[in-house]
XYZ file of N, CA, C and O in Angstrom:
492
model
N 76.515 135.104 106.657
C 75.302 134.413 107.090
C 75.241 134.274 108.605
O 74.167 134.449 109.197
N 76.369 133.933 109.235
C 76.429 133.752 110.675
C 77.365 134.800 111.263
O 78.538 134.863 110.901
N 76.835 135.595 112.162
C 77.614 136.606 112.852
C 77.925 136.116 114.261
O 77.020 135.655 114.971
N 79.190 136.204 114.653
C 79.638 135.780 115.969
C 80.206 136.984 116.703
O 81.006 137.733 116.140
N 79.809 137.159 117.945
C 80.256 138.294 118.744
C 80.774 137.797 120.080
O 80.006 137.270 120.891
N 82.083 137.985 120.314
C 82.695 137.590 121.573
C 82.555 138.695 122.610
O 82.487 139.876 122.276
N 82.559 138.287 123.869
C 82.573 139.228 124.978
C 83.221 138.554 126.180
O 83.403 137.341 126.202
N 83.562 139.337 127.179
C 84.085 138.804 128.423
C 85.574 138.943 128.616
O 86.092 138.600 129.689
N 86.287 139.436 127.619
C 87.710 139.627 127.777
C 88.017 140.772 128.722
O 87.143 141.554 129.095
N 89.278 140.857 129.117
C 89.689 141.912 130.014
C 91.040 141.636 130.618
O 91.788 140.779 130.159
N 91.346 142.378 131.671
C 92.611 142.265 132.384
C 92.397 141.483 133.668
O 91.478 141.787 134.442
N 93.242 140.490 133.896
C 93.123 139.657 135.087
C 94.518 139.306 135.586
O 95.465 139.214 134.798
N 94.658 139.119 136.887
C 95.930 138.717 137.465
C 96.201 137.243 137.211
O 95.281 136.439 137.064
N 97.478 136.888 137.152
C 97.851 135.481 137.038
C 97.204 134.679 138.155
O 97.173 135.101 139.314
N 96.684 133.509 137.791
C 95.966 132.678 138.732
C 94.478 132.939 138.783
O 93.732 132.149 139.378
N 94.035 134.003 138.163
C 92.630 134.358 138.161
C 91.847 133.644 137.084
O 92.367 132.801 136.354
N 90.570 134.012 136.974
C 89.652 133.362 136.048
C 88.922 134.387 135.202
O 88.744 135.539 135.598
N 88.480 133.925 134.047
C 87.722 134.755 133.134
C 86.814 133.835 132.330
O 87.220 132.715 132.000
N 85.613 134.285 132.027
C 84.720 133.516 131.169
C 84.386 134.319 129.923
O 83.837 135.420 130.008
N 84.717 133.762 128.773
C 84.402 134.365 127.501
C 83.080 133.806 126.979
O 82.773 132.632 127.175
N 82.314 134.649 126.306
C 81.074 134.235 125.676
C 81.125 134.587 124.199
O 81.779 135.549 123.800
N 80.423 133.812 123.403
C 80.320 134.069 121.973
C 78.876 133.861 121.569
O 78.370 132.733 121.605
N 78.208 134.937 121.202
C 76.816 134.885 120.787
C 76.737 134.754 119.276
O 77.424 135.465 118.542
N 75.870 133.861 118.815
C 75.736 133.554 117.401
C 74.382 133.983 116.871
O 73.370 133.876 117.562
N 74.369 134.437 115.621
C 73.126 134.769 114.938
C 72.535 133.593 114.174
O 71.499 133.744 113.521
N 73.163 132.425 114.227
C 72.733 131.272 113.455
C 71.296 130.895 113.771
O 70.894 130.852 114.935
N 70.538 130.590 112.730
C 69.157 130.170 112.931
C 69.075 128.774 113.534
O 68.140 128.473 114.280
N 70.044 127.928 113.204
C 70.134 126.592 113.784
C 71.554 126.404 114.299
O 72.438 125.926 113.582
N 71.770 126.782 115.541
C 73.112 126.810 116.113
C 73.735 125.428 116.157
O 74.957 125.281 116.012
N 72.910 124.394 116.338
C 73.422 123.035 116.457
C 73.975 122.479 115.147
O 74.523 121.378 115.136
N 73.855 123.197 114.053
C 74.482 122.779 112.804
C 76.002 122.910 112.849
O 76.692 122.336 112.004
N 76.522 123.646 113.817
C 77.913 124.037 113.804
C 78.688 123.504 114.994
O 78.246 123.618 116.139
N 79.864 122.933 114.711
C 80.868 122.793 115.744
C 81.447 124.173 116.019
O 81.556 124.999 115.112
N 81.800 124.428 117.274
C 82.283 125.745 117.665
C 83.674 125.642 118.271
O 83.929 124.784 119.119
N 84.549 126.529 117.846
C 85.916 126.529 118.334
C 86.335 127.866 118.905
O 85.729 128.904 118.612
N 87.361 127.814 119.744
C 88.040 129.008 120.238
C 89.492 128.962 119.785
O 90.155 127.916 119.889
N 89.982 130.076 119.290
C 91.362 130.246 118.877
C 91.909 131.508 119.527
O 91.150 132.363 119.980
N 93.230 131.627 119.563
C 93.832 132.832 120.117
C 95.074 133.205 119.321
O 95.708 132.369 118.693
N 95.409 134.483 119.373
C 96.585 134.979 118.683
C 97.276 136.022 119.543
O 96.688 137.050 119.881
N 98.517 135.742 119.897
C 99.343 136.661 120.652
C 100.226 137.447 119.697
O 100.502 136.994 118.585
N 100.704 138.630 120.107
C 101.574 139.419 119.234
C 102.791 138.627 118.785
O 103.463 137.992 119.594
N 103.057 138.652 117.487
C 104.212 137.966 116.937
C 104.054 136.473 116.771
O 105.012 135.807 116.376
N 102.873 135.931 117.064
C 102.646 134.499 116.942
C 101.495 134.209 115.988
O 100.656 135.066 115.725
N 101.466 132.987 115.488
C 100.378 132.550 114.622
C 99.124 132.280 115.439
O 99.186 132.046 116.647
N 97.986 132.309 114.763
C 96.743 131.973 115.421
C 96.787 130.514 115.870
O 97.150 129.627 115.101
N 96.399 130.280 117.111
C 96.565 128.996 117.764
C 95.220 128.420 118.182
O 94.370 129.121 118.738
N 95.042 127.138 117.953
C 93.867 126.427 118.428
C 93.850 126.387 119.946
O 94.875 126.149 120.583
N 92.673 126.589 120.531
C 92.506 126.528 121.978
C 91.565 125.395 122.376
O 91.917 124.537 123.186
N 90.356 125.381 121.818
C 89.360 124.393 122.206
C 88.280 124.308 121.142
O 88.053 125.254 120.393
N 87.599 123.169 121.087
C 86.485 122.978 120.166
C 85.446 122.092 120.832
O 85.782 121.221 121.638
N 84.185 122.316 120.496
C 83.096 121.525 121.027
C 82.193 121.096 119.876
O 81.960 121.854 118.934
N 81.696 119.873 119.952
C 80.866 119.327 118.891
C 79.477 119.955 118.905
O 79.108 120.703 119.810
N 78.695 119.617 117.903
C 77.415 120.280 117.662
C 76.468 120.259 118.856
O 75.804 121.260 119.147
N 76.420 119.141 119.555
C 75.517 119.015 120.699
C 76.265 118.961 122.029
O 75.672 118.666 123.061
N 77.549 119.253 121.990
C 78.329 119.335 123.210
C 78.835 118.016 123.744
O 79.382 117.981 124.856
N 78.707 116.943 122.989
C 79.109 115.636 123.473
C 80.596 115.361 123.422
O 81.070 114.438 124.094
N 81.338 116.128 122.643
C 82.774 115.937 122.507
C 83.474 117.273 122.606
O 82.961 118.297 122.146
N 84.676 117.255 123.204
C 85.487 118.465 123.343
C 86.953 118.109 123.157
O 87.403 117.047 123.589
N 87.700 119.000 122.535
C 89.145 118.866 122.413
C 89.795 120.158 122.858
O 89.241 121.243 122.662
N 91.002 120.036 123.440
C 91.738 121.190 123.941
C 93.193 121.133 123.509
O 93.767 120.054 123.343
N 93.779 122.301 123.346
C 95.215 122.386 123.193
C 95.862 121.952 124.516
O 95.338 122.242 125.590
N 96.996 121.269 124.437
C 97.566 120.635 125.624
C 97.831 121.616 126.766
O 97.611 121.284 127.938
N 98.283 122.810 126.453
C 98.670 123.745 127.503
C 97.490 124.303 128.290
O 97.680 124.859 129.372
N 96.271 124.153 127.777
C 95.096 124.683 128.467
C 94.159 123.589 128.946
O 93.170 123.888 129.625
N 94.451 122.345 128.640
C 93.514 121.247 128.862
C 93.034 121.149 130.308
O 91.851 120.892 130.564
N 93.914 121.337 131.266
C 93.567 121.207 132.672
C 92.973 122.477 133.261
O 92.526 122.468 134.412
N 92.946 123.557 132.486
C 92.583 124.852 133.038
C 91.363 125.490 132.374
O 90.692 126.309 133.000
N 91.088 125.145 131.125
C 89.997 125.772 130.368
C 88.876 124.770 130.146
O 89.115 123.568 130.026
N 87.652 125.278 130.056
C 86.491 124.450 129.756
C 85.635 125.136 128.704
O 85.206 126.273 128.901
N 85.394 124.438 127.610
C 84.491 124.945 126.587
C 83.115 124.317 126.791
O 82.999 123.137 127.135
N 82.075 125.102 126.602
C 80.716 124.612 126.731
C 79.818 125.383 125.770
O 80.225 126.396 125.206
N 78.605 124.894 125.598
C 77.672 125.592 124.719
C 76.249 125.424 125.222
O 75.921 124.448 125.898
N 75.413 126.384 124.887
C 73.996 126.342 125.187
C 73.273 126.613 123.877
O 73.169 127.762 123.444
N 72.806 125.554 123.240
C 72.184 125.712 121.927
C 70.862 126.468 121.988
O 70.449 127.068 120.999
N 70.201 126.446 123.138
C 68.968 127.208 123.285
C 69.229 128.712 123.328
O 68.338 129.502 123.018
N 70.444 129.092 123.717
C 70.826 130.500 123.773
C 71.743 130.904 122.629
O 72.193 132.053 122.582
N 72.041 129.974 121.733
C 72.945 130.246 120.611
C 74.279 130.823 121.083
O 74.817 131.768 120.492
N 74.826 130.238 122.140
C 76.025 130.790 122.759
C 77.020 129.689 123.097
O 76.630 128.609 123.562
N 78.295 129.973 122.867
C 79.380 129.101 123.292
C 80.236 129.867 124.294
O 80.373 131.094 124.197
N 80.797 129.153 125.272
C 81.557 129.761 126.350
C 82.950 129.161 126.431
O 83.184 128.022 126.044
N 83.875 129.930 126.974
C 85.185 129.421 127.333
C 85.488 129.887 128.749
O 85.748 131.071 128.974
N 85.420 128.961 129.692
C 85.780 129.242 131.073
C 87.277 129.039 131.226
O 87.789 127.947 130.966
N 87.981 130.068 131.653
C 89.429 130.033 131.774
C 89.804 130.224 133.235
O 89.526 131.273 133.822
N 90.429 129.219 133.814
C 90.870 129.253 135.199
C 92.384 129.147 135.257
O 93.034 128.720 134.312
N 92.946 129.523 136.401
C 94.394 129.462 136.613
C 95.153 130.113 135.472
O 96.113 129.564 134.929
N 94.738 131.298 135.115
C 95.321 131.979 133.965
C 96.787 132.321 134.197
O 97.198 132.637 135.315
N 97.544 132.254 133.111
C 98.968 132.536 133.113
C 99.258 133.686 132.162
O 98.512 133.905 131.212
N 100.350 134.414 132.379
C 100.694 135.486 131.448
C 100.786 135.024 129.998
O 100.438 135.794 129.096
N 101.214 133.797 129.763
C 101.319 133.289 128.405
C 99.965 133.034 127.748
O 99.904 132.729 126.560
N 98.872 133.146 128.505
C 97.534 133.075 127.926
C 97.103 134.395 127.299
O 96.053 134.455 126.654
N 97.878 135.438 127.501
C 97.543 136.746 126.952
C 97.477 136.681 125.428
O 98.424 136.248 124.771
N 96.348 137.097 124.868
C 96.131 137.026 123.429
C 94.768 137.624 123.108
O 93.960 137.892 124.000
N 94.513 137.808 121.819
C 93.164 138.060 121.345
C 92.508 136.707 121.120
O 93.064 135.852 120.419
N 91.348 136.504 121.703
C 90.629 135.248 121.597
C 89.473 135.385 120.616
O 88.690 136.333 120.696
N 89.367 134.425 119.704
C 88.353 134.415 118.669
C 87.489 133.170 118.778
O 88.008 132.075 119.004
N 86.191 133.315 118.595
C 85.352 132.139 118.415
C 85.082 131.954 116.929
O 85.147 132.901 116.141
N 84.815 130.715 116.553
C 84.626 130.374 115.158
C 83.635 129.230 115.033
O 83.475 128.432 115.958
N 82.977 129.157 113.885
C 81.971 128.134 113.624
C 82.266 127.429 112.313
O 82.709 128.054 111.352
N 82.014 126.133 112.286
C 82.085 125.371 111.053
C 80.937 124.383 110.999
O 80.520 123.846 112.032
N 80.431 124.144 109.819
C 79.345 123.195 109.635
C 79.843 121.791 109.888
O 80.852 121.365 109.333
N 79.136 121.055 110.734
C 79.440 119.655 110.951
C 80.384 119.403 112.105
O 80.228 119.972 113.187
N 81.386 118.553 111.867
C 82.232 118.027 112.921
C 83.335 118.947 113.389
O 83.624 119.988 112.802
N 83.995 118.521 114.471
C 85.044 119.313 115.096
C 86.311 119.339 114.260
O 86.608 118.416 113.505
N 87.076 120.393 114.426
C 88.379 120.535 113.802
C 89.227 121.448 114.661
O 88.704 122.344 115.334
N 90.546 121.231 114.642
C 91.475 122.143 115.304
C 92.229 123.011 114.303
O 93.186 123.693 114.678
N 91.792 123.017 113.053
C 92.446 123.775 111.996
C 91.646 125.028 111.682
O 90.482 124.948 111.277
N 92.267 126.176 111.836
C 91.562 127.439 111.658
C 90.974 127.580 110.263
O 89.881 128.136 110.101
N 91.674 127.074 109.248
C 91.219 127.268 107.871
C 89.947 126.495 107.563
O 89.312 126.746 106.537
N 89.564 125.555 108.419
C 88.351 124.787 108.192
C 87.105 125.449 108.773
O 86.007 124.937 108.603
N 87.264 126.576 109.441
C 86.130 127.281 110.031
C 85.599 128.340 109.073
O 86.368 129.075 108.454
N 84.290 128.411 108.978
C 83.622 129.271 108.005
C 83.335 130.670 108.523
O 83.333 131.628 107.752
N 83.077 130.799 109.808
C 82.653 132.066 110.381
C 83.497 132.397 111.589
O 83.843 131.515 112.376
N 83.790 133.678 111.749
C 84.670 134.149 112.818
C 84.113 135.386 113.483
O 83.501 136.238 112.827
N 84.337 135.484 114.779
C 84.021 136.693 115.498
C 85.125 137.716 115.372
O 86.156 137.490 114.733
N 84.915 138.862 115.995
C 85.866 139.971 115.885
C 87.027 139.858 116.861
O 88.024 140.574 116.719
N 86.906 138.998 117.850
C 87.945 138.809 118.840
C 87.730 139.636 120.092
O 87.109 140.697 120.057
N 88.248 139.141 121.203
C 88.219 139.868 122.464
C 89.570 139.709 123.150
O 90.147 138.620 123.179
N 90.085 140.801 123.680
C 91.425 140.812 124.263
C 91.406 140.240 125.674
O 90.596 140.654 126.512
N 92.315 139.312 125.935
C 92.552 138.781 127.271
C 93.987 139.102 127.655
O 94.920 138.728 126.945
N 94.161 139.804 128.756
C 95.488 140.166 129.230
C 95.663 139.654 130.654
O 94.859 139.975 131.531
N 96.702 138.873 130.875
C 96.977 138.283 132.179
C 98.269 138.889 132.708
O 99.330 138.731 132.099
N 98.180 139.570 133.821
C 99.337 140.226 134.410
C 100.012 139.305 135.414
O 99.363 138.509 136.094
N 101.329 139.429 135.529
C 102.097 138.611 136.451
C 102.130 139.220 137.839
O 101.792 140.391 138.040
């Protein structure tokens, strides 16, 4: 029902910045809390950030809290992840996800997922 498409990934030097975008096909985008997750080789999928339906609340994983910013534009059906001060350990495939209603940091509670976009941070 809801198709999510990430973009903006790429190769960046440590200390650099990258902005990821996730475009949604949802007819009513504000029905969904939106999250970002990431998965590095050999590791489990990890929560990164989540934003509430109207953008009033945000949660972050501790290691990115001071460096990443999640935002959304419901008029454009798009959620963003601004990543600053990137570190090599941020290297992963980044996924956006949607769930009806409130925020969650648990991947299994999300109903819709994008295809992922690769972020590689070189030292």
